[in-house]
PDB file of N, CA and C in Angstrom:
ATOM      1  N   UNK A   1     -15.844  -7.534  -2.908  1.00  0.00           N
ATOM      2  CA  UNK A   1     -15.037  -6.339  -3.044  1.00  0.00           C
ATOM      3  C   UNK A   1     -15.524  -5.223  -2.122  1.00  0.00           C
ATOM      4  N   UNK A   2     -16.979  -5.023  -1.888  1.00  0.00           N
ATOM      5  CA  UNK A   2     -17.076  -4.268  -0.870  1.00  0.00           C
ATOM      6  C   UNK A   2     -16.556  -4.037   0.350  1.00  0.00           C
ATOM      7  N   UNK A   3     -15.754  -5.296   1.054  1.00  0.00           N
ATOM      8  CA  UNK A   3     -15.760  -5.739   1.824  1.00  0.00           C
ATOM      9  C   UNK A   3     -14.579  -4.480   2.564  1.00  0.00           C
ATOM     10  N   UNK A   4     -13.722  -3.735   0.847  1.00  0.00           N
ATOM     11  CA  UNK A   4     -12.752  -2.895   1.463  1.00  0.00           C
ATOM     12  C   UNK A   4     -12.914  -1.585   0.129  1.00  0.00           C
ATOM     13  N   UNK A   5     -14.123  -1.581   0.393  1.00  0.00           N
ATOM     14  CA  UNK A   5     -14.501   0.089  -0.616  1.00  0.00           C
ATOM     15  C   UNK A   5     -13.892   1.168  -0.406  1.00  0.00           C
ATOM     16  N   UNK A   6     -13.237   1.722  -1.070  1.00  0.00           N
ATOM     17  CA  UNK A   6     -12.447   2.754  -0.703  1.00  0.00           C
ATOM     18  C   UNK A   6     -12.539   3.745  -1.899  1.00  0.00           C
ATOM     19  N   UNK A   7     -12.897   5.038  -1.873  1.00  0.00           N
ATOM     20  CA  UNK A   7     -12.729   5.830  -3.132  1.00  0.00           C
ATOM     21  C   UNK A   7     -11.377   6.621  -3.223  1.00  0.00           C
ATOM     22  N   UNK A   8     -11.414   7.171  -4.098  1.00  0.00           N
ATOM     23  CA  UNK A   8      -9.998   7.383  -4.885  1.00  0.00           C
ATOM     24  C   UNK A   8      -9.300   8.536  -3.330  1.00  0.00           C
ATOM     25  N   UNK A   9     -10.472   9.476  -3.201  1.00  0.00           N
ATOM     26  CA  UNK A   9      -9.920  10.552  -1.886  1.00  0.00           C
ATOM     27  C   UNK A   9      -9.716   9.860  -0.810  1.00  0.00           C
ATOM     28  N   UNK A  10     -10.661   9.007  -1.009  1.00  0.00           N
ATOM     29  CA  UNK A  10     -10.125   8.160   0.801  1.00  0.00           C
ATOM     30  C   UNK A  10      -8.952   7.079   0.903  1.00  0.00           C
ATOM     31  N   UNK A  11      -8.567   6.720  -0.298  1.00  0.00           N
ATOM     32  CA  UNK A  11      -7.215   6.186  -0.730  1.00  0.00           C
ATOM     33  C   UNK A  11      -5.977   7.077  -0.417  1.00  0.00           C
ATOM     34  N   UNK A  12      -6.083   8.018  -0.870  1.00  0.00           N
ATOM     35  CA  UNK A  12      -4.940   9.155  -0.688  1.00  0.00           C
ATOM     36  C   UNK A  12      -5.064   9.471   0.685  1.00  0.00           C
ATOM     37  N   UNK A  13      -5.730   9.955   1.145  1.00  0.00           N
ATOM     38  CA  UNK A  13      -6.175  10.232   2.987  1.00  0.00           C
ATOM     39  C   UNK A  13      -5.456   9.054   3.396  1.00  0.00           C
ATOM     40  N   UNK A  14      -5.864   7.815   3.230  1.00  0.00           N
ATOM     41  CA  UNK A  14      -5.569   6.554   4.043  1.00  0.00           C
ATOM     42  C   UNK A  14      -3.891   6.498   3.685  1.00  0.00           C
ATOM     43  N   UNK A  15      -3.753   6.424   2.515  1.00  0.00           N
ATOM     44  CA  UNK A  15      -1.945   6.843   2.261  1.00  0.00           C
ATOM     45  C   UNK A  15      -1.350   7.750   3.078  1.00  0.00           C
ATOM     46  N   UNK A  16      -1.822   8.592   3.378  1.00  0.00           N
ATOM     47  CA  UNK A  16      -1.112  10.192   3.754  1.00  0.00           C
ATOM     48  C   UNK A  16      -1.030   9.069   5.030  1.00  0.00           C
ATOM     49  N   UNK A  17      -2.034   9.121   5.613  1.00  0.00           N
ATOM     50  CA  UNK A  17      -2.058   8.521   6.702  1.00  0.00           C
ATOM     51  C   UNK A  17      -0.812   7.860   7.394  1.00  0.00           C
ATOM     52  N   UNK A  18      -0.841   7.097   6.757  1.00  0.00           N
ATOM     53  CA  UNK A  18      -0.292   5.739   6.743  1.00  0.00           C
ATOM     54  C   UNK A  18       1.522   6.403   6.404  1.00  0.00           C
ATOM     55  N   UNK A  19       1.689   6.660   5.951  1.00  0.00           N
ATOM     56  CA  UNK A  19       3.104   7.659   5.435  1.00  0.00           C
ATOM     57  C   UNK A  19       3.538   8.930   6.769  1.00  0.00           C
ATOM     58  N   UNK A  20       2.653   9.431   6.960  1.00  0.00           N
ATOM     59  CA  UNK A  20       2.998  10.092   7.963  1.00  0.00           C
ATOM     60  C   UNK A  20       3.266   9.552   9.539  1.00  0.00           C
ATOM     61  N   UNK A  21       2.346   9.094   9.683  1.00  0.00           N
ATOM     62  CA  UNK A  21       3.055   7.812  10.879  1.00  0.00           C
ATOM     63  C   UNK A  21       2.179   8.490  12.105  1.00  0.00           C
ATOM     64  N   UNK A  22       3.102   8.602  12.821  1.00  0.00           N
ATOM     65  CA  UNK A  22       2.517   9.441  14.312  1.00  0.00           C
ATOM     66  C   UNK A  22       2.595  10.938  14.583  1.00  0.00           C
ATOM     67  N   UNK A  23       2.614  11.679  13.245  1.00  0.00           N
ATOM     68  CA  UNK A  23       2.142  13.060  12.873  1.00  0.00           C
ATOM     69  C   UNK A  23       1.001  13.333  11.686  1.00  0.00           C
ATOM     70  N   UNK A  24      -0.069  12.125  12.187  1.00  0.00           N
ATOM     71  CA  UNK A  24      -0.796  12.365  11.047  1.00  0.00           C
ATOM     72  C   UNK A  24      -2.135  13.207  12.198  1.00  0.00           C
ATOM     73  N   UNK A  25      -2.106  14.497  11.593  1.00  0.00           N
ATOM     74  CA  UNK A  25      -3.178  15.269  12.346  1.00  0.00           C
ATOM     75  C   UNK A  25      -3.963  15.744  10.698  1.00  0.00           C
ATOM     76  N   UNK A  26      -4.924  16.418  11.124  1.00  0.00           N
ATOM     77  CA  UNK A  26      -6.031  17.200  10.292  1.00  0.00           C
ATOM     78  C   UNK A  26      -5.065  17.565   9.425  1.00  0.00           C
ATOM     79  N   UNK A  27      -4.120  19.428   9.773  1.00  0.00           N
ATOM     80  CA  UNK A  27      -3.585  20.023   8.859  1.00  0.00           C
ATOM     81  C   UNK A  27      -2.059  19.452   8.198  1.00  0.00           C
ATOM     82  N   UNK A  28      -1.109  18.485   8.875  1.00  0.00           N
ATOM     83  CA  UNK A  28      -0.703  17.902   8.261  1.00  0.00           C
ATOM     84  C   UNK A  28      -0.817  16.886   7.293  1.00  0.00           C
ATOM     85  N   UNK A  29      -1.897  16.356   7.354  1.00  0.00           N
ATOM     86  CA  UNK A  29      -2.813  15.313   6.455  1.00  0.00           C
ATOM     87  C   UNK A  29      -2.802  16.317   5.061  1.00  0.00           C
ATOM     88  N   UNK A  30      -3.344  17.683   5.026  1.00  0.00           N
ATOM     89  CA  UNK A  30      -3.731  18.139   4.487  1.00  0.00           C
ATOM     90  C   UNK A  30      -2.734  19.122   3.373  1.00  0.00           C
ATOM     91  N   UNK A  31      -1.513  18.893   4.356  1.00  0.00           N
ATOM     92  CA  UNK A  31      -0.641  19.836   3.674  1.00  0.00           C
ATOM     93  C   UNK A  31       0.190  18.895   2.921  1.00  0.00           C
ATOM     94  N   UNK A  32       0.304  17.565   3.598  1.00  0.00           N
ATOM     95  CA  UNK A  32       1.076  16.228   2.821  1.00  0.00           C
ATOM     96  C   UNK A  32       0.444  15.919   1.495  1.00  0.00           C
ATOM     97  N   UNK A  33      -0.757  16.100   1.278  1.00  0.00           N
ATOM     98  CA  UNK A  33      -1.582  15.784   0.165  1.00  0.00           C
ATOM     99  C   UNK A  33      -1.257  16.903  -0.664  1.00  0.00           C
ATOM    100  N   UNK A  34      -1.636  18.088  -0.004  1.00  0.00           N
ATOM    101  CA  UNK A  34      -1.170  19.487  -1.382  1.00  0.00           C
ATOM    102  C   UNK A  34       0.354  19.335  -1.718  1.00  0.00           C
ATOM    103  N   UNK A  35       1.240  19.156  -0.992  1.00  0.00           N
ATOM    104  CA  UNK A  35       2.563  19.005  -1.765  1.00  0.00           C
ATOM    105  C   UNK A  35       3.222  17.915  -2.374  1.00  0.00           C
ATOM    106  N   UNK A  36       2.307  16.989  -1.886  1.00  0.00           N
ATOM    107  CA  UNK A  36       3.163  15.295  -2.593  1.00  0.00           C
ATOM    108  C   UNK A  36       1.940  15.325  -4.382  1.00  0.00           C
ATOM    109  N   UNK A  37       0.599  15.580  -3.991  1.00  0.00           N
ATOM    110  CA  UNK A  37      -0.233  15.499  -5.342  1.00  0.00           C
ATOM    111  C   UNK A  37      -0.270  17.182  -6.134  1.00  0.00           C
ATOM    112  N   UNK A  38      -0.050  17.811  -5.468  1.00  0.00           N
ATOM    113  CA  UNK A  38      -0.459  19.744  -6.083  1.00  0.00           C
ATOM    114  C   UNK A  38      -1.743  19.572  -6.141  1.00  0.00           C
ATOM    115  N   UNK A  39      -2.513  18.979  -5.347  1.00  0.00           N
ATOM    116  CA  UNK A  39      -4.107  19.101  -4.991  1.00  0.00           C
ATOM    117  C   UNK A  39      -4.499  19.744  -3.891  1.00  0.00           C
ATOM    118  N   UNK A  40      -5.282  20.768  -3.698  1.00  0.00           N
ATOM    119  CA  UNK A  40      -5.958  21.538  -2.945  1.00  0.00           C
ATOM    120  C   UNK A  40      -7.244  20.853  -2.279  1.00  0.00           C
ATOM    121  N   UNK A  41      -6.931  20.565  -0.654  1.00  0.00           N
ATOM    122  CA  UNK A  41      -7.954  19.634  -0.043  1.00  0.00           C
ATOM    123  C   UNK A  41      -8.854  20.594   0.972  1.00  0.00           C
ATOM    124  N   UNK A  42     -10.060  20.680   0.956  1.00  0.00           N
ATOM    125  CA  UNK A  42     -11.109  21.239   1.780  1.00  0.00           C
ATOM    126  C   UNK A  42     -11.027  20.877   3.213  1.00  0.00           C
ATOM    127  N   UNK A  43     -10.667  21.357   3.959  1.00  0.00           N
ATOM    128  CA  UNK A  43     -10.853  20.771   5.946  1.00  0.00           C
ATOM    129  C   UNK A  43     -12.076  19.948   6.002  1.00  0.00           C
ATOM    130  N   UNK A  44     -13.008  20.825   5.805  1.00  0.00           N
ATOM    131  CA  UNK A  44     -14.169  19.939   5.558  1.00  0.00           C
ATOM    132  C   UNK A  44     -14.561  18.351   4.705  1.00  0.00           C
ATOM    133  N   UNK A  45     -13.609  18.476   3.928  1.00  0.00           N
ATOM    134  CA  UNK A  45     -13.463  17.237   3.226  1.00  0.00           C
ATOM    135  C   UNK A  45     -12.784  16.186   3.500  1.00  0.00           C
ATOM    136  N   UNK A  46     -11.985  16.882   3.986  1.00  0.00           N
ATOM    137  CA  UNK A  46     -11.092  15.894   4.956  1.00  0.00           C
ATOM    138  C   UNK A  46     -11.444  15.179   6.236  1.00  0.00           C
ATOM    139  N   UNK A  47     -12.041  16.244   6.783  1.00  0.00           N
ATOM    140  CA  UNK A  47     -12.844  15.742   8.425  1.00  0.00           C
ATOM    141  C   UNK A  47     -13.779  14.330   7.719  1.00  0.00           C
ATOM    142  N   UNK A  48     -14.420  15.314   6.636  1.00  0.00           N
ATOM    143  CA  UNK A  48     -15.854  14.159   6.578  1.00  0.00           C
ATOM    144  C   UNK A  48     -15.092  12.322   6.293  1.00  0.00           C
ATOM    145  N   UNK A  49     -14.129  12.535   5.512  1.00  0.00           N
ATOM    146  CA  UNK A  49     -13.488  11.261   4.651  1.00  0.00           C
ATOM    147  C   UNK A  49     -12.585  10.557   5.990  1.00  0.00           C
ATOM    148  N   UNK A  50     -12.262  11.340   6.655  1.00  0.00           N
ATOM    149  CA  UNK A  50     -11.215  10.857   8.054  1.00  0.00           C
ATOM    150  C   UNK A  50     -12.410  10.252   9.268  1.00  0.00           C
ATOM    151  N   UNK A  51     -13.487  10.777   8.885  1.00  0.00           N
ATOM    152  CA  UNK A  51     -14.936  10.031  10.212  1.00  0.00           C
ATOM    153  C   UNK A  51     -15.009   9.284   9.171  1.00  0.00           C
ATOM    154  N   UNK A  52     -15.484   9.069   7.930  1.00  0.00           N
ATOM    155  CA  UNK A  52     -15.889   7.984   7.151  1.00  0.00           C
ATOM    156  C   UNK A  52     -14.924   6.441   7.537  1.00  0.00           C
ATOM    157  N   UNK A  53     -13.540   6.705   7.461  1.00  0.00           N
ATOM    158  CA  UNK A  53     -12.779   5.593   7.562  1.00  0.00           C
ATOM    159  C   UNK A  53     -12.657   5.190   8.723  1.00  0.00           C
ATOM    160  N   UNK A  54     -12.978   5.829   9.948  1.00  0.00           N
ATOM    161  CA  UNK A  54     -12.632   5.774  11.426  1.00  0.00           C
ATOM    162  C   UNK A  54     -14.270   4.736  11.528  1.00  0.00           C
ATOM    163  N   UNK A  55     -15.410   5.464  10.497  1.00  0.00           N
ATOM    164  CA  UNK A  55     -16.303   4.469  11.332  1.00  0.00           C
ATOM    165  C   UNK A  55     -16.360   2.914  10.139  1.00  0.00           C
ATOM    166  N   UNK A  56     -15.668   2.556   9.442  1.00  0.00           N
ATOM    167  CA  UNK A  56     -15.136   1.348   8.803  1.00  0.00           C
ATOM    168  C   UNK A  56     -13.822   1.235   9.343  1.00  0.00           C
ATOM    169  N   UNK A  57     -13.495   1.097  10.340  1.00  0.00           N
ATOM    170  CA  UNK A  57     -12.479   0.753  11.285  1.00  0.00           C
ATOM    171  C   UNK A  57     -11.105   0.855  10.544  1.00  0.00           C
ATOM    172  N   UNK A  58     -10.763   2.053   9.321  1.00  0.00           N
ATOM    173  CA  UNK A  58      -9.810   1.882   8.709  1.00  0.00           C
ATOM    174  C   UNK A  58      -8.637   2.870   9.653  1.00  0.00           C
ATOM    175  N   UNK A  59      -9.059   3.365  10.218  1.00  0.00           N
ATOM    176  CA  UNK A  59      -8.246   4.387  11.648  1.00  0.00           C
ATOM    177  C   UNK A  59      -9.073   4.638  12.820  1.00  0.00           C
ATOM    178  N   UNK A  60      -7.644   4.730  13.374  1.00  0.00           N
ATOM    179  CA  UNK A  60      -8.027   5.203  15.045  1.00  0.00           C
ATOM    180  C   UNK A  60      -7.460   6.840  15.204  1.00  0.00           C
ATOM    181  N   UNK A  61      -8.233   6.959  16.435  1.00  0.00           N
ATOM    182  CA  UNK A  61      -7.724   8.267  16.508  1.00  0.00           C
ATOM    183  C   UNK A  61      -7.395   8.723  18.110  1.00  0.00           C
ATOM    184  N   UNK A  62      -6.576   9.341  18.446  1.00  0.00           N
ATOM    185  CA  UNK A  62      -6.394  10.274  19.612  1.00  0.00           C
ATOM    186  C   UNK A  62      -6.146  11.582  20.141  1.00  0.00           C
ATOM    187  N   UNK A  63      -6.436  11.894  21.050  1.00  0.00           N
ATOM    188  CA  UNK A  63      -6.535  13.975  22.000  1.00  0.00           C
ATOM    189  C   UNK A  63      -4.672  13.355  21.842  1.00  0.00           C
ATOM    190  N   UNK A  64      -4.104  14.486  21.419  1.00  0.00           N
ATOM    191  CA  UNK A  64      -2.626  15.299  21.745  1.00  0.00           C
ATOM    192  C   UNK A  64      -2.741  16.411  22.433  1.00  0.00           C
ATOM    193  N   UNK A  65      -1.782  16.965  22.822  1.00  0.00           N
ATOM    194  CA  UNK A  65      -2.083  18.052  24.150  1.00  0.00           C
ATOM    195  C   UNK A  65      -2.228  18.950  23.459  1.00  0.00           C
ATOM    196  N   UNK A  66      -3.182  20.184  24.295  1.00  0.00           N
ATOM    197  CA  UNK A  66      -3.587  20.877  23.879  1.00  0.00           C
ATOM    198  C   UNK A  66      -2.953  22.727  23.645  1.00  0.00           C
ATOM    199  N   UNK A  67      -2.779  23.056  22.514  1.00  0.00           N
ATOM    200  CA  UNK A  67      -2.092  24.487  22.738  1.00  0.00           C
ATOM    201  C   UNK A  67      -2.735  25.704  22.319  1.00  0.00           C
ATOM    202  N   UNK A  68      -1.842  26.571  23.204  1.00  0.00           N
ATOM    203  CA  UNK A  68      -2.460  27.599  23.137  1.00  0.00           C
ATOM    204  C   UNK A  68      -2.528  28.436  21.406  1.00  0.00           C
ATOM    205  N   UNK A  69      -2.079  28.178  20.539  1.00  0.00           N
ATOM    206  CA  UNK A  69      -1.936  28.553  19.449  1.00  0.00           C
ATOM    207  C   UNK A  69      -3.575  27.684  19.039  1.00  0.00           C
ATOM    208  N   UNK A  70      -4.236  27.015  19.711  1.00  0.00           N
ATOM    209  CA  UNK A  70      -5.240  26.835  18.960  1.00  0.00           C
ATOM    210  C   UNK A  70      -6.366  26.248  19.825  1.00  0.00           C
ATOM    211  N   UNK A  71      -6.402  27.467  20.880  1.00  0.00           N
ATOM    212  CA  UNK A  71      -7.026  27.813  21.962  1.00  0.00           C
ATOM    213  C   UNK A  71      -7.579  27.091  23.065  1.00  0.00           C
ATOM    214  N   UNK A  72      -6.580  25.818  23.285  1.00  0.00           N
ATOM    215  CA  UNK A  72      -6.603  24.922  24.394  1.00  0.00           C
ATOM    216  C   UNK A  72      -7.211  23.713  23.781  1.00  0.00           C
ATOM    217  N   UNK A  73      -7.565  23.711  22.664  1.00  0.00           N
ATOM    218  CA  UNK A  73      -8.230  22.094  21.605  1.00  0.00           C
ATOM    219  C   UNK A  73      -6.793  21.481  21.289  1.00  0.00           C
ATOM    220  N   UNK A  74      -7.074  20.013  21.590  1.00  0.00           N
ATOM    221  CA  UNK A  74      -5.731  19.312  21.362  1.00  0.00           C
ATOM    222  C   UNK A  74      -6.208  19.040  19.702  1.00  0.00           C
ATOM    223  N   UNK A  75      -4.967  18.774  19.241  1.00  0.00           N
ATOM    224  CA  UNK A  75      -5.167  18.254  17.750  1.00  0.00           C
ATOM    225  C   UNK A  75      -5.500  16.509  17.905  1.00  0.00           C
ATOM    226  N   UNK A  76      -6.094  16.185  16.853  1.00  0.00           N
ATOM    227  CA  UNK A  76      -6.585  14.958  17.086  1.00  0.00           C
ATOM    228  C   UNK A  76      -5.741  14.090  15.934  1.00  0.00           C
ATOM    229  N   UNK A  77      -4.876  13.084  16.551  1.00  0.00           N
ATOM    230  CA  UNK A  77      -3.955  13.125  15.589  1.00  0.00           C
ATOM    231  C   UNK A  77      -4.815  10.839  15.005  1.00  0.00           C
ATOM    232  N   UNK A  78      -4.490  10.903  14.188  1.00  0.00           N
ATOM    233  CA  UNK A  78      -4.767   9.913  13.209  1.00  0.00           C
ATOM    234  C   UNK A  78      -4.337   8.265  12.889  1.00  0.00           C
ATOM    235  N   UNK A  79      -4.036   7.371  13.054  1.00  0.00           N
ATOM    236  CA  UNK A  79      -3.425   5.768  12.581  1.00  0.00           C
ATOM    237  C   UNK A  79      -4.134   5.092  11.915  1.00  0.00           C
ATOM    238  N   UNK A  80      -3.538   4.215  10.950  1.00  0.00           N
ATOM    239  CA  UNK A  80      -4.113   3.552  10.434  1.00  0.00           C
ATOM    240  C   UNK A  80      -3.992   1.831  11.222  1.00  0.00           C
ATOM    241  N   UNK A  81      -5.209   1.170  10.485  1.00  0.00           N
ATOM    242  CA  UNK A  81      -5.031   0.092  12.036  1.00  0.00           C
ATOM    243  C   UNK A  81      -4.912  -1.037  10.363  1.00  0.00           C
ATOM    244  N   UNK A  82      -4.822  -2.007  11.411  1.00  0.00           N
ATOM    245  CA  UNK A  82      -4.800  -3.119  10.597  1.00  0.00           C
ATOM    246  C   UNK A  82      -5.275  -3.461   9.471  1.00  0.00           C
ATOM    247  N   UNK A  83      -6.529  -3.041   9.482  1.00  0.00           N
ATOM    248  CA  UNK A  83      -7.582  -3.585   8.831  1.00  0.00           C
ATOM    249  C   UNK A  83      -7.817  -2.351   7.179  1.00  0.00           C
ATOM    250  N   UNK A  84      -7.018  -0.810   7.727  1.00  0.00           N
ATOM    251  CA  UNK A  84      -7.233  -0.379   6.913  1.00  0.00           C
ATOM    252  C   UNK A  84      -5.706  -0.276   5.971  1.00  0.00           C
ATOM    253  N   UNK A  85      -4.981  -1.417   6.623  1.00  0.00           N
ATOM    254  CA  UNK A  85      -3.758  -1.491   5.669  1.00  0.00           C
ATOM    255  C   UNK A  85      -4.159  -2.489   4.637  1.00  0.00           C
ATOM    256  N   UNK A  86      -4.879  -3.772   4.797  1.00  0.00           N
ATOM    257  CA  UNK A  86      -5.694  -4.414   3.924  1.00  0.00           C
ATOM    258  C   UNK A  86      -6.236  -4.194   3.359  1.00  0.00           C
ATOM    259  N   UNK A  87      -7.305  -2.597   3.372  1.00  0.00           N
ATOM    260  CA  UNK A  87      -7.815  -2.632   2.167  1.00  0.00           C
ATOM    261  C   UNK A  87      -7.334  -1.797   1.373  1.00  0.00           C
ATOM    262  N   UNK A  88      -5.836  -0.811   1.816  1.00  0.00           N
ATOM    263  CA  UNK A  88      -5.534  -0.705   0.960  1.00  0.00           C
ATOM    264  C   UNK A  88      -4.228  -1.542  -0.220  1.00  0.00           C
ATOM    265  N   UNK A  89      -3.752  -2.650   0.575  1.00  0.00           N
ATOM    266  CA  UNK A  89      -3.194  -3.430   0.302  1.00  0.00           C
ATOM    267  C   UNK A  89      -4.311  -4.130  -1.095  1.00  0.00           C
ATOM    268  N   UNK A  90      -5.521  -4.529  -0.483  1.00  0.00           N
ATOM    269  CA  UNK A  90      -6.803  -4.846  -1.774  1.00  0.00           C
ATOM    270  C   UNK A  90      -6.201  -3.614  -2.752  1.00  0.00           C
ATOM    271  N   UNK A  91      -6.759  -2.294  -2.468  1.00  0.00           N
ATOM    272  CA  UNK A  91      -6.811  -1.688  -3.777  1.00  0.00           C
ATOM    273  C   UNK A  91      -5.752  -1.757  -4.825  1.00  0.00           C
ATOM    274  N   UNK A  92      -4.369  -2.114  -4.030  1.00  0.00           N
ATOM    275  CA  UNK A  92      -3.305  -1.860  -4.468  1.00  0.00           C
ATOM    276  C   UNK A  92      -3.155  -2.870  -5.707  1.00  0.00           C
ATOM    277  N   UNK A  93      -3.546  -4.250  -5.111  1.00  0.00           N
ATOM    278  CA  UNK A  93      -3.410  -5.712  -5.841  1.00  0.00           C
ATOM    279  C   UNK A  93      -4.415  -5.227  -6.935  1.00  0.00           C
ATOM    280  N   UNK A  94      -5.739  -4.952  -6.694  1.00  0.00           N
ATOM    281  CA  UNK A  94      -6.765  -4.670  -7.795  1.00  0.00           C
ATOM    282  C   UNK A  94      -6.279  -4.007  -8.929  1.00  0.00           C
ATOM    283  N   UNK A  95      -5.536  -2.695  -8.677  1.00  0.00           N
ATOM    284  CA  UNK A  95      -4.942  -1.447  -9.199  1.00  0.00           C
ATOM    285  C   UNK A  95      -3.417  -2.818 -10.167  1.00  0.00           C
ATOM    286  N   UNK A  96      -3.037  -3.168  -9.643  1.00  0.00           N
ATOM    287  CA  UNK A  96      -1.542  -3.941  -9.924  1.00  0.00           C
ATOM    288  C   UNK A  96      -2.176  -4.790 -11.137  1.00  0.00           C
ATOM    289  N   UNK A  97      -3.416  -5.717 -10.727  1.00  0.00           N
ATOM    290  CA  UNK A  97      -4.042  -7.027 -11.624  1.00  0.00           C
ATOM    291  C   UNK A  97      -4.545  -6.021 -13.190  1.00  0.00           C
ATOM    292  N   UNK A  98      -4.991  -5.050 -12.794  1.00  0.00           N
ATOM    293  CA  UNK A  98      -5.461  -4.455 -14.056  1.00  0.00           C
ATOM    294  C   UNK A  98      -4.632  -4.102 -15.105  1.00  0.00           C
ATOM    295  N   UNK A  99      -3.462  -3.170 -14.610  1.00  0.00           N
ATOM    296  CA  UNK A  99      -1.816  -2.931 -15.187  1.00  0.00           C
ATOM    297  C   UNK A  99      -1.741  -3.919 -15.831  1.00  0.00           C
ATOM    298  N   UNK A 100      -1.385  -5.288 -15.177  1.00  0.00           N
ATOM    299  CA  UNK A 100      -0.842  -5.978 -15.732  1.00  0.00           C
ATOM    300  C   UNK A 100      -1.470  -6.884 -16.514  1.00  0.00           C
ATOM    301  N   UNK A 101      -2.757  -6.680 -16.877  1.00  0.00           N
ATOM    302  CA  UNK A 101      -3.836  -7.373 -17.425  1.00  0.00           C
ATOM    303  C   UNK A 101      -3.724  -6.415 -19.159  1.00  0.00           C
ATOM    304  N   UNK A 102      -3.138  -5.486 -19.400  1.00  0.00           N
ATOM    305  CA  UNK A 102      -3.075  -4.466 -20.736  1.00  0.00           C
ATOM    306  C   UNK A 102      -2.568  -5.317 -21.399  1.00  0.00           C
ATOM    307  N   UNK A 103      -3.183  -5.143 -22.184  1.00  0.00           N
ATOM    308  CA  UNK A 103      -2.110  -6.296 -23.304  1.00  0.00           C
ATOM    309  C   UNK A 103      -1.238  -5.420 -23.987  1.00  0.00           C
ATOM    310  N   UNK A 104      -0.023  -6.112 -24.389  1.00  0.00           N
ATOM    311  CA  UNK A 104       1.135  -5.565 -25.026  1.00  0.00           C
ATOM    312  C   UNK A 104       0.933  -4.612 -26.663  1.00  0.00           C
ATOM    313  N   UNK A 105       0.263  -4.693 -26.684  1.00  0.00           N
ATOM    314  CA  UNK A 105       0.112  -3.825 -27.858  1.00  0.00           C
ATOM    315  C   UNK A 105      -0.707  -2.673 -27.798  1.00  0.00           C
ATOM    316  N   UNK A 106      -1.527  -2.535 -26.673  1.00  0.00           N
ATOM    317  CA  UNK A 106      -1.843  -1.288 -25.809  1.00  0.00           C
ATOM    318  C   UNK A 106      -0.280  -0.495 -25.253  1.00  0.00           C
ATOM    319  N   UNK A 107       0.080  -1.305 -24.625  1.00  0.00           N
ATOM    320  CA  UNK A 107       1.208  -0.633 -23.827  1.00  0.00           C
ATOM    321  C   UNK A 107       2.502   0.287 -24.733  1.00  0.00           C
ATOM    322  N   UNK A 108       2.543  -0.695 -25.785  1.00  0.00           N
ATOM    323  CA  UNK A 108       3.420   0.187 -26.939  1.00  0.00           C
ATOM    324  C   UNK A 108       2.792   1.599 -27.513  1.00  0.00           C
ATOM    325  N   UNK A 109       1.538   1.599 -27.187  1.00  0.00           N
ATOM    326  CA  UNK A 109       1.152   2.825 -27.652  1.00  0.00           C
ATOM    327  C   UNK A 109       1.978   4.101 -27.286  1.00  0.00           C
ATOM    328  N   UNK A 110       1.835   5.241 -28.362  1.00  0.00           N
ATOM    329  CA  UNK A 110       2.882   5.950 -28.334  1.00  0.00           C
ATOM    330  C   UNK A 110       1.965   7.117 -27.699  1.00  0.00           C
ATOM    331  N   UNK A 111       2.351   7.705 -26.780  1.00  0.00           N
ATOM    332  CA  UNK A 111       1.533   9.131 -26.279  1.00  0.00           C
ATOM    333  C   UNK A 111       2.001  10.560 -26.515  1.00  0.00           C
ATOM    334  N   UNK A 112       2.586  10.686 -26.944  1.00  0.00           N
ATOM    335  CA  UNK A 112       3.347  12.067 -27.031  1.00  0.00           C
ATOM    336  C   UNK A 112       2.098  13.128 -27.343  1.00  0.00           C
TER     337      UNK A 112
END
């Protein structure tokens, strides 16, 4: 199982990711997450979790041109590669086997 460790933030990152397509930069990453979850994400937290997956080969990354609104630094925009669609494809199956592993008289439980 290590083989595609992923924690719960770097799941969502790797989603955003992966959902956004070829506009996945820093602050869109960041703003996709606050409005799809109503979670408030740190830049800093994000950078660190976006190098974490880049160096487990779960993304690549590339320079976009650079503007003057943010003083000649290109934004560095984000993909997910193969390898990190597998593991989240793993988490997904893991996440799916457990669901469906509740037994039926759990599931009737009433929550209100």
């Amino acid at each position: 199982m290590k083989k595609f460790k992923l924690g719960e933030f770097e799941e969502i990152v790797l989603l955003t990711v992966a959902v956004l397509d070829e506009n996945a930069y820093g602050y869109s990453i960041k703003e996709e997450i606050s409005t799809r979850l109503g979670r408030s994400v740190s830049i800093g937290a994000l950078q660190s979790s976006l190098t974490r997956m880049k160096d487990k080969g779960y993304l690549t990354s590339r320079k976009g041109e650079g503007s003057t609104a943010r003083g000649g630094r290109p934004k560095l925009y984000f993909h997910i590669t193969a390898h990190g669609m597998q593991a989240l494809d793993h988490n997904k199956n893991v996440r799916l086997d457990l669901w469906n592993s509740i037994p039926s008289k759990t599931q009737q439980l009433s929550y209100d």
